[in-house]
Amino acid sequence: MTEPAASNAASERSADVIVVGAGPAGSTTAYYLAKAGLDVLLLEKTAFPREKVCGDGLTPRATKQLVAMGIDISEEAGWLRNKGLRIIGGGVRLQLDWPDLASFPDYGLVRKRDDFDEQLARQAQKAGARLHERCTVGAPLIDDRTGRIVGVEARLGEERTPVTFHAPLVVAADGNSSRLSLAMGLHRREDRPMGVAVRTYFTSPRHEDDYLESWLELWDRRGPGPDRLLPGYGWIFGMGDGTSNVGLGVLNTSASFKELDWREVLKAWCASMPEEWGYTPENMTGPIRGAALPMAFNRQPHYTKGLLLVGDAGGLVNPFNGEGIAYAMESGQIAADVIVQARARASYAQREIALQRYPKVLKETYGGYYTLGRAFVKLIGNPKVMKLAAERGLTHPLLMRFTLKMLANLTDPQGGDAMDRIINGLTKVAPRS
């Protein structure tokens, strides 16, 4: 007869679904699964609050997801709203409001990642998910007969106690490196773009800016030689707390990707800014940190042998603008919906048919758009093309409003304007690979 304590321990370490990683993708997945009544284990290797490299700026697409999860996004709760995007390049400064759409709000948000992720994780807990912090997941548990993942091995707490968690389905929400995916034989596709973001914070009088700012021309003014236009872009986001998030993004399609120390480039770019903005070494409030941006489905398939990939683990970052949080949360909601439907099927074969729908839905939702994004990435990897686009495009506000909708993926699928219909049409005819 099983001892009660042993039985309780076994039940505590078993669930309907295990979600590995409590970032935006994992917490959103866990929230919707728990809300639907499933028993969910959410495993996070660090303890909250914890920092992640991010621009901290959220578009209306991400804002919509926060509203759907019931997050309090009021200013009183510490959120700073933004009205749109200010684009600087080619000697032009253009300020564009977020579009008025039925499908998305007309504002974005700013919040530091050190407590943004915790808010989502706590919301998942409130819905019923069981969160384990300081839980480092190691090898997957594989059923020898079927080859399916049936759980994970982990080390729990500061004592790093070895534990085993069991579930018939596992969601990999463990980010770009996704060790769980690698252990299941899912490697990164080299034919997909990869971005890198580096950022830091400065105390600055610009901290209450209500527009996200994007600099399309990134000049390397280091050294005695002529200034060099780099294939990247810079950003400045006011945080509303006395600081600005200042950073840059670059794509691996550029010739300079491996040559340059991008932290040094960021320092030089900040040094070229007006002194009164305060982006100087003495005003820096933290170190310069960098992170990879896995784009355009760079790891596939998104479902195999009991494992589903969400967020950065599945390479869902938007190649047009480097945005990851919105797609992390959306993929988490999609994955949860597929899992809930699969769990209601009576037979293994029927459940498997339902689960195989997940990668199909992702490709239907994003495949054409990401294909267009990959073409865009190749173009702007050439600094001459980037310079020409900045100089010519920014002088045409109508064209730039179209570009804003395209880059931010903000259109109404039905009943939109002519711009929406063009963008939606392009994404439908592009291959969904």
Short mmCIF file of C-alpha atoms in Angstrom, two decimals:
data_model
loop_
_atom_site.label_atom_id
_atom_site.label_comp_id
_atom_site.label_asym_id
_atom_site.label_seq_id
_atom_site.Cartn_x
_atom_site.Cartn_y
_atom_site.Cartn_z
CA MET A 1 0.00 0.00 0.00
CA THR A 2 1.35 3.47 -0.91
CA GLU A 3 2.15 5.74 1.99
CA PRO A 4 -0.02 8.91 2.00
CA ALA A 5 3.03 11.20 2.00
CA ALA A 6 4.54 9.41 -0.98
CA SER A 7 1.21 9.52 -2.77
CA ASN A 8 0.89 13.27 -2.16
CA ALA A 9 4.41 13.90 -3.43
CA ALA A 10 3.66 11.93 -6.58
CA SER A 11 0.47 13.87 -7.24
CA GLU A 12 2.23 17.19 -6.62
CA ARG A 13 4.75 16.28 -9.30
CA SER A 14 2.21 15.11 -11.87
CA ALA A 15 -0.07 17.26 -13.98
CA ASP A 16 -2.09 17.38 -17.17
CA VAL A 17 0.50 19.71 -18.73
CA ILE A 18 4.00 20.88 -17.78
CA VAL A 19 5.05 24.34 -18.99
CA VAL A 20 8.80 24.97 -18.87
CA GLY A 21 9.60 28.67 -18.51
CA ALA A 22 7.50 31.44 -16.93
CA GLY A 23 8.21 34.22 -19.40
CA PRO A 24 5.34 35.79 -21.36
CA ALA A 25 4.85 32.67 -23.54
CA GLY A 26 4.89 30.16 -20.69
CA SER A 27 2.79 32.17 -18.25
CA THR A 28 0.18 32.93 -20.89
CA THR A 29 -0.02 29.25 -21.85
CA ALA A 30 -0.35 28.23 -18.20
CA TYR A 31 -2.99 30.91 -17.57
CA TYR A 32 -5.30 29.76 -20.34
CA LEU A 33 -4.79 26.07 -19.55
CA ALA A 34 -5.56 26.60 -15.86
CA LYS A 35 -8.54 28.80 -16.68
CA ALA A 36 -9.94 25.92 -18.74
CA GLY A 37 -9.65 23.64 -15.73
CA LEU A 38 -6.48 21.71 -16.53
CA ASP A 39 -3.88 20.90 -13.89
CA VAL A 40 -0.74 22.82 -14.92
CA LEU A 41 2.80 22.86 -13.57
CA LEU A 42 4.71 26.06 -14.48
CA LEU A 43 8.46 25.64 -13.95
CA GLU A 44 10.74 28.70 -13.82
CA LYS A 45 14.51 28.39 -13.40
CA THR A 46 14.95 31.76 -11.64
CA ALA A 47 13.05 33.53 -8.88
CA PHE A 48 10.86 36.59 -9.44
CA PRO A 49 11.46 39.45 -9.87
CA ARG A 50 14.14 38.83 -12.47
CA GLU A 51 15.60 40.86 -15.30
CA LYS A 52 15.45 40.08 -19.00
CA VAL A 53 16.91 42.00 -21.91
CA CYS A 54 14.08 43.85 -23.64
CA GLY A 55 13.17 47.21 -25.08
CA ASP A 56 10.29 47.28 -22.55
CA GLY A 57 8.01 48.87 -25.15
CA LEU A 58 4.75 47.10 -25.95
CA THR A 59 2.73 47.70 -29.11
CA PRO A 60 -1.09 47.62 -29.19
CA ARG A 61 -0.79 43.97 -30.25
CA ALA A 62 0.80 43.05 -26.91
CA THR A 63 -1.52 45.39 -25.02
CA LYS A 64 -4.51 43.47 -26.36
CA GLN A 65 -3.12 40.26 -24.87
CA LEU A 66 -2.66 41.84 -21.44
CA VAL A 67 -6.25 43.08 -21.48
CA ALA A 68 -7.47 39.58 -22.42
CA MET A 69 -5.63 38.11 -19.41
CA GLY A 70 -7.23 40.58 -17.02
CA ILE A 71 -3.99 42.39 -16.15
CA ASP A 72 -4.49 45.80 -14.55
CA ILE A 73 -2.77 48.09 -17.09
CA SER A 74 -3.73 51.39 -15.46
CA GLU A 75 -1.19 54.13 -14.80
CA GLU A 76 -1.91 53.67 -11.09
CA ALA A 77 -0.66 50.09 -11.45
CA GLY A 78 2.64 51.33 -12.88
CA TRP A 79 2.06 51.20 -16.64
CA LEU A 80 3.09 54.03 -18.96
CA ARG A 81 0.98 54.42 -22.09
CA ASN A 82 2.40 55.44 -25.46
CA LYS A 83 0.54 57.00 -28.38
CA GLY A 84 2.63 55.70 -31.26
CA LEU A 85 6.03 55.65 -32.91
CA ARG A 86 8.42 58.48 -33.63
CA ILE A 87 10.73 57.62 -36.52
CA ILE A 88 14.01 59.49 -37.10
CA GLY A 89 16.21 59.09 -40.17
CA GLY A 90 17.34 60.76 -43.37
CA GLY A 91 17.20 64.16 -41.70
CA VAL A 92 13.47 63.68 -41.08
CA ARG A 93 11.54 63.31 -37.82
CA LEU A 94 8.09 61.73 -38.27
CA GLN A 95 5.60 61.07 -35.47
CA LEU A 96 2.95 58.42 -36.18
CA ASP A 97 0.05 57.53 -33.90
CA TRP A 98 -0.95 53.90 -33.55
CA PRO A 99 -3.78 53.18 -36.03
CA ASP A 100 -7.45 53.30 -35.08
CA LEU A 101 -8.60 49.70 -35.43
CA ALA A 102 -11.46 47.53 -34.26
CA SER A 103 -9.10 44.63 -33.50
CA PHE A 104 -6.47 46.42 -31.36
CA PRO A 105 -6.37 49.32 -28.90
CA ASP A 106 -4.95 52.65 -30.08
CA TYR A 107 -2.18 52.75 -27.46
CA GLY A 108 0.84 50.76 -26.40
CA LEU A 109 2.49 50.35 -23.01
CA VAL A 110 5.90 50.50 -21.37
CA ARG A 111 6.98 48.47 -18.37
CA LYS A 112 10.28 47.02 -17.20
CA ARG A 113 10.68 43.31 -17.75
CA ASP A 114 11.93 42.73 -14.20
CA ASP A 115 8.33 42.75 -12.95
CA PHE A 116 6.35 42.45 -16.20
CA ASP A 117 6.98 38.70 -16.36
CA GLU A 118 6.12 38.28 -12.69
CA GLN A 119 2.72 39.89 -13.22
CA LEU A 120 1.89 37.33 -15.90
CA ALA A 121 3.18 34.43 -13.78
CA ARG A 122 1.11 35.55 -10.78
CA GLN A 123 -1.94 35.84 -13.02
CA ALA A 124 -1.38 32.24 -14.12
CA GLN A 125 -1.16 31.25 -10.45
CA LYS A 126 -4.43 33.01 -9.68
CA ALA A 127 -6.04 31.00 -12.48
CA GLY A 128 -4.84 27.80 -10.79
CA ALA A 129 -1.42 27.03 -12.29
CA ARG A 130 1.14 25.58 -9.86
CA LEU A 131 4.31 27.68 -10.15
CA HIS A 132 7.71 26.38 -9.06
CA GLU A 133 10.43 29.04 -9.00
CA ARG A 134 14.14 28.14 -8.84
CA CYS A 135 13.33 25.01 -10.80
CA THR A 136 16.01 24.18 -13.35
CA VAL A 137 14.72 21.70 -15.93
CA GLY A 138 17.22 19.21 -17.29
CA ALA A 139 16.58 16.19 -19.48
CA PRO A 140 13.16 15.25 -20.85
CA LEU A 141 11.61 11.97 -19.75
CA ILE A 142 10.99 9.83 -22.82
CA ASP A 143 8.64 6.87 -23.09
CA ASP A 144 10.81 4.09 -24.55
CA ARG A 145 7.87 2.52 -26.38
CA THR A 146 6.53 5.63 -28.12
CA GLY A 147 9.44 8.10 -28.10
CA ARG A 148 7.10 10.72 -26.60
CA ILE A 149 8.02 13.16 -23.86
CA VAL A 150 6.16 12.25 -20.65
CA GLY A 151 7.79 14.62 -18.19
CA VAL A 152 11.04 16.32 -17.21
CA GLU A 153 13.84 15.94 -14.74
CA ALA A 154 14.65 19.02 -12.70
CA ARG A 155 16.49 20.45 -9.71
CA LEU A 156 14.32 22.36 -7.29
CA GLY A 157 15.08 25.17 -4.84
CA GLU A 158 18.33 26.60 -3.55
CA GLU A 159 19.29 23.08 -2.43
CA ARG A 160 18.88 21.92 -6.06
CA THR A 161 16.95 18.85 -4.96
CA PRO A 162 16.55 16.34 -7.83
CA VAL A 163 12.88 15.92 -8.75
CA THR A 164 10.91 14.35 -11.58
CA PHE A 165 7.72 15.87 -12.99
CA HIS A 166 5.26 13.85 -15.09
CA ALA A 167 2.67 14.94 -17.66
CA PRO A 168 1.39 13.59 -20.98
CA LEU A 169 2.10 16.97 -22.63
CA VAL A 170 4.98 19.42 -22.18
CA VAL A 171 5.22 23.00 -23.45
CA ALA A 172 8.70 24.40 -24.16
CA ALA A 173 8.64 28.08 -23.25
CA ASP A 174 12.32 28.17 -22.32
CA GLY A 175 13.45 30.87 -24.72
CA ASN A 176 15.87 31.13 -27.61
CA SER A 177 18.31 28.45 -26.39
CA SER A 178 15.41 26.08 -25.55
CA ARG A 179 17.45 23.25 -24.10
CA LEU A 180 14.33 21.14 -23.88
CA SER A 181 13.75 21.47 -27.63
CA LEU A 182 17.39 20.61 -28.35
CA ALA A 183 17.13 17.53 -26.14
CA MET A 184 14.16 16.46 -28.25
CA GLY A 185 16.18 16.89 -31.45
CA LEU A 186 14.73 20.24 -32.54
CA HIS A 187 17.56 22.49 -33.71
CA ARG A 188 17.57 26.08 -34.94
CA ARG A 189 17.12 26.60 -38.66
CA GLU A 190 20.11 28.39 -40.13
CA ASP A 191 18.07 29.74 -43.06
CA ARG A 192 16.00 31.96 -40.76
CA PRO A 193 17.08 35.42 -39.56
CA MET A 194 18.41 36.00 -36.07
CA GLY A 195 18.56 39.38 -34.43
CA VAL A 196 20.53 40.71 -31.49
CA ALA A 197 19.35 43.42 -29.11
CA VAL A 198 21.56 45.34 -26.67
CA ARG A 199 20.24 47.90 -24.22
CA THR A 200 20.85 49.83 -21.04
CA TYR A 201 19.11 52.45 -18.88
CA PHE A 202 19.93 56.11 -18.22
CA THR A 203 18.43 58.67 -15.89
CA SER A 204 17.02 61.21 -18.31
CA PRO A 205 14.61 64.15 -18.56
CA ARG A 206 13.04 62.27 -21.51
CA HIS A 207 11.65 59.54 -19.26
CA GLU A 208 8.01 60.57 -19.74
CA ASP A 209 8.06 60.56 -23.55
CA ASP A 210 4.71 59.18 -24.71
CA TYR A 211 6.03 57.96 -28.08
CA LEU A 212 8.34 55.03 -28.72
CA GLU A 213 11.31 56.37 -30.66
CA SER A 214 13.08 54.49 -33.47
CA TRP A 215 16.25 55.73 -35.20
CA LEU A 216 16.54 54.15 -38.62
CA GLU A 217 20.11 55.33 -39.22
CA LEU A 218 22.73 53.93 -36.88
CA TRP A 219 26.11 55.56 -37.45
CA ASP A 220 29.44 54.17 -36.25
CA ARG A 221 31.44 57.31 -35.49
CA ARG A 222 34.30 55.56 -33.72
CA GLY A 223 37.86 55.92 -34.93
CA PRO A 224 39.56 58.39 -37.23
CA GLY A 225 38.00 57.14 -40.48
CA PRO A 226 34.75 58.28 -42.09
CA ASP A 227 31.43 57.64 -40.36
CA ARG A 228 29.96 54.26 -41.25
CA LEU A 229 26.26 53.51 -41.61
CA LEU A 230 25.51 50.27 -39.79
CA PRO A 231 22.73 47.80 -40.68
CA GLY A 232 20.73 48.24 -37.54
CA TYR A 233 18.37 50.63 -35.78
CA GLY A 234 18.35 52.35 -32.42
CA TRP A 235 15.52 52.95 -29.96
CA ILE A 236 14.75 55.26 -27.06
CA PHE A 237 11.81 54.39 -24.81
CA GLY A 238 10.89 56.61 -21.86
CA MET A 239 10.13 54.45 -18.82
CA GLY A 240 8.17 57.03 -16.80
CA ASP A 241 10.30 56.33 -13.72
CA GLY A 242 13.09 58.83 -14.32
CA THR A 243 14.93 56.60 -16.80
CA SER A 244 15.07 55.87 -20.54
CA ASN A 245 15.64 52.45 -22.09
CA VAL A 246 18.20 53.04 -24.86
CA GLY A 247 19.25 50.22 -27.15
CA LEU A 248 19.86 48.96 -30.65
CA GLY A 249 18.93 45.99 -32.77
CA VAL A 250 20.89 44.35 -35.57
CA LEU A 251 20.24 41.47 -37.93
CA ASN A 252 22.58 38.59 -38.74
CA THR A 253 21.95 39.17 -42.45
CA SER A 254 24.37 42.10 -42.34
CA ALA A 255 28.06 41.83 -43.19
CA SER A 256 28.96 43.66 -39.97
CA PHE A 257 27.07 41.26 -37.69
CA LYS A 258 30.10 39.29 -36.45
CA GLU A 259 32.68 42.06 -36.87
CA LEU A 260 31.48 44.58 -34.33
CA ASP A 261 31.18 44.74 -30.57
CA TRP A 262 27.62 46.02 -30.42
CA ARG A 263 27.97 47.16 -26.82
CA GLU A 264 30.71 49.52 -27.95
CA VAL A 265 28.57 50.66 -30.87
CA LEU A 266 25.76 51.46 -28.41
CA LYS A 267 28.13 53.50 -26.25
CA ALA A 268 29.33 55.47 -29.29
CA TRP A 269 25.75 56.05 -30.49
CA CYS A 270 24.71 57.33 -27.06
CA ALA A 271 27.74 59.64 -27.02
CA SER A 272 26.44 61.27 -30.24
CA MET A 273 23.15 62.23 -28.59
CA PRO A 274 22.44 65.76 -27.25
CA GLU A 275 24.10 66.14 -23.86
CA GLU A 276 20.93 67.44 -22.21
CA TRP A 277 19.24 64.06 -22.79
CA GLY A 278 21.60 62.55 -20.23
CA TYR A 279 22.71 59.44 -22.12
CA THR A 280 26.18 59.62 -20.59
CA PRO A 281 28.22 57.03 -18.65
CA GLU A 282 27.66 58.75 -15.31
CA ASN A 283 23.87 58.56 -15.80
CA MET A 284 23.84 54.87 -16.71
CA THR A 285 21.84 52.96 -14.09
CA GLY A 286 22.77 49.42 -15.12
CA PRO A 287 25.10 47.43 -17.34
CA ILE A 288 24.69 47.03 -21.08
CA ARG A 289 23.06 43.66 -21.70
CA GLY A 290 22.35 41.75 -24.90
CA ALA A 291 20.04 38.97 -26.05
CA ALA A 292 19.24 37.02 -29.20
CA LEU A 293 15.99 37.52 -31.11
CA PRO A 294 14.95 34.24 -32.82
CA MET A 295 12.77 35.15 -35.78
CA ALA A 296 10.31 33.79 -38.31
CA PHE A 297 9.77 30.19 -37.09
CA ASN A 298 13.48 29.43 -36.75
CA ARG A 299 12.77 26.19 -34.88
CA GLN A 300 10.28 23.64 -36.23
CA PRO A 301 8.12 21.64 -35.99
CA HIS A 302 6.17 23.45 -33.30
CA TYR A 303 4.62 20.18 -32.17
CA THR A 304 6.20 16.76 -32.02
CA LYS A 305 5.92 13.73 -29.74
CA GLY A 306 4.05 15.45 -26.92
CA LEU A 307 6.12 18.69 -27.01
CA LEU A 308 4.74 22.08 -28.10
CA LEU A 309 6.98 25.13 -28.70
CA VAL A 310 5.77 28.62 -27.82
CA GLY A 311 7.36 32.07 -27.97
CA ASP A 312 11.10 32.38 -28.50
CA ALA A 313 11.54 28.61 -28.23
CA GLY A 314 9.65 28.36 -31.53
CA GLY A 315 11.30 31.43 -33.09
CA LEU A 316 8.16 33.58 -33.10
CA VAL A 317 9.83 37.01 -33.00
CA ASN A 318 8.50 39.35 -35.71
CA PRO A 319 11.28 39.80 -38.32
CA PHE A 320 9.90 43.21 -39.33
CA ASN A 321 10.42 44.92 -35.96
CA GLY A 322 11.98 42.50 -33.47
CA GLU A 323 8.82 42.34 -31.34
CA GLY A 324 8.57 39.14 -29.35
CA ILE A 325 6.20 39.59 -26.39
CA ALA A 326 2.97 39.86 -28.40
CA TYR A 327 3.75 36.71 -30.38
CA ALA A 328 4.90 34.87 -27.28
CA MET A 329 1.57 35.54 -25.61
CA GLU A 330 -0.49 34.85 -28.73
CA SER A 331 1.25 31.53 -29.36
CA GLY A 332 0.69 30.61 -25.73
CA GLN A 333 -3.03 31.23 -26.09
CA ILE A 334 -3.16 29.25 -29.34
CA ALA A 335 -1.24 26.34 -27.80
CA ALA A 336 -3.51 26.29 -24.76
CA ASP A 337 -6.63 26.24 -26.93
CA VAL A 338 -5.27 23.32 -28.98
CA ILE A 339 -4.31 21.37 -25.85
CA VAL A 340 -7.72 21.91 -24.23
CA GLN A 341 -9.48 20.64 -27.34
CA ALA A 342 -7.11 17.67 -27.65
CA ARG A 343 -7.67 16.68 -24.02
CA ALA A 344 -11.40 16.36 -24.72
CA ARG A 345 -10.87 13.69 -27.40
CA ALA A 346 -11.62 10.11 -26.40
CA SER A 347 -8.76 8.24 -28.09
CA TYR A 348 -5.01 8.68 -28.44
CA ALA A 349 -5.33 8.90 -32.24
CA GLN A 350 -7.96 11.64 -32.01
CA ARG A 351 -5.90 13.59 -29.47
CA GLU A 352 -2.88 13.40 -31.75
CA ILE A 353 -4.88 14.71 -34.72
CA ALA A 354 -5.95 17.67 -32.59
CA LEU A 355 -2.39 18.39 -31.40
CA GLN A 356 -1.04 18.30 -34.96
CA ARG A 357 -3.30 21.27 -35.62
CA TYR A 358 -1.05 23.57 -33.54
CA PRO A 359 1.75 24.11 -36.11
CA LYS A 360 -0.89 24.45 -38.83
CA VAL A 361 -2.65 27.25 -36.93
CA LEU A 362 0.67 29.04 -36.37
CA LYS A 363 1.44 28.91 -40.10
CA GLU A 364 -2.05 30.05 -41.01
CA THR A 365 -1.75 32.93 -38.54
CA TYR A 366 1.83 34.09 -39.12
CA GLY A 367 3.38 32.08 -41.98
CA GLY A 368 2.74 34.48 -44.86
CA TYR A 369 3.56 37.54 -42.76
CA TYR A 370 6.87 36.04 -41.59
CA THR A 371 7.77 35.11 -45.17
CA LEU A 372 7.35 38.78 -46.13
CA GLY A 373 9.41 39.67 -43.07
CA ARG A 374 12.29 37.47 -44.16
CA ALA A 375 12.38 39.27 -47.52
CA PHE A 376 12.33 42.61 -45.69
CA VAL A 377 15.23 41.50 -43.47
CA LYS A 378 17.38 40.67 -46.50
CA LEU A 379 16.73 44.11 -47.97
CA ILE A 380 17.54 46.16 -44.88
CA GLY A 381 20.64 44.05 -44.21
CA ASN A 382 22.17 46.27 -46.88
CA PRO A 383 23.00 49.67 -45.32
CA LYS A 384 22.58 51.40 -48.70
CA VAL A 385 19.01 50.14 -48.99
CA MET A 386 18.32 51.20 -45.39
CA LYS A 387 19.70 54.69 -46.08
CA LEU A 388 17.67 55.07 -49.26
CA ALA A 389 14.50 53.88 -47.53
CA ALA A 390 15.02 56.35 -44.68
CA GLU A 391 15.73 59.29 -46.97
CA ARG A 392 12.92 58.68 -49.46
CA GLY A 393 10.26 56.91 -47.37
CA LEU A 394 10.15 59.30 -44.41
CA THR A 395 9.19 62.21 -46.64
CA HIS A 396 5.90 60.44 -47.48
CA PRO A 397 3.65 60.30 -44.36
CA LEU A 398 1.02 58.16 -46.11
CA LEU A 399 3.64 55.59 -47.08
CA MET A 400 5.00 55.62 -43.52
CA ARG A 401 1.54 55.02 -42.03
CA PHE A 402 1.30 51.97 -44.30
CA THR A 403 4.79 50.92 -43.19
CA LEU A 404 3.86 51.30 -39.52
CA LYS A 405 0.85 49.00 -39.98
CA MET A 406 3.01 46.50 -41.87
CA LEU A 407 5.95 46.50 -39.46
CA ALA A 408 3.80 46.34 -36.31
CA ASN A 409 1.34 43.83 -37.85
CA LEU A 410 -1.62 46.03 -36.95
CA THR A 411 -4.53 45.58 -39.33
CA ASP A 412 -8.21 44.73 -39.12
CA PRO A 413 -8.79 41.33 -40.75
CA GLN A 414 -12.32 42.31 -41.78
CA GLY A 415 -13.71 45.70 -42.71
CA GLY A 416 -10.39 47.52 -42.63
CA ASP A 417 -9.17 50.32 -44.86
CA ALA A 418 -7.31 50.00 -48.17
CA MET A 419 -3.96 49.63 -46.36
CA ASP A 420 -5.33 46.77 -44.28
CA ARG A 421 -6.67 45.02 -47.38
CA ILE A 422 -3.31 45.32 -49.19
CA ILE A 423 -1.32 44.00 -46.21
CA ASN A 424 -3.79 41.19 -45.52
CA GLY A 425 -3.76 40.25 -49.20
CA LEU A 426 0.02 40.12 -49.32
CA THR A 427 0.20 37.87 -46.26
CA LYS A 428 -2.39 35.50 -47.74
CA VAL A 429 -0.54 34.99 -51.04
CA ALA A 430 2.96 34.67 -49.49
CA PRO A 431 4.16 31.10 -48.81
CA ARG A 432 3.46 29.93 -45.25
CA SER A 433 6.72 28.14 -44.53
#
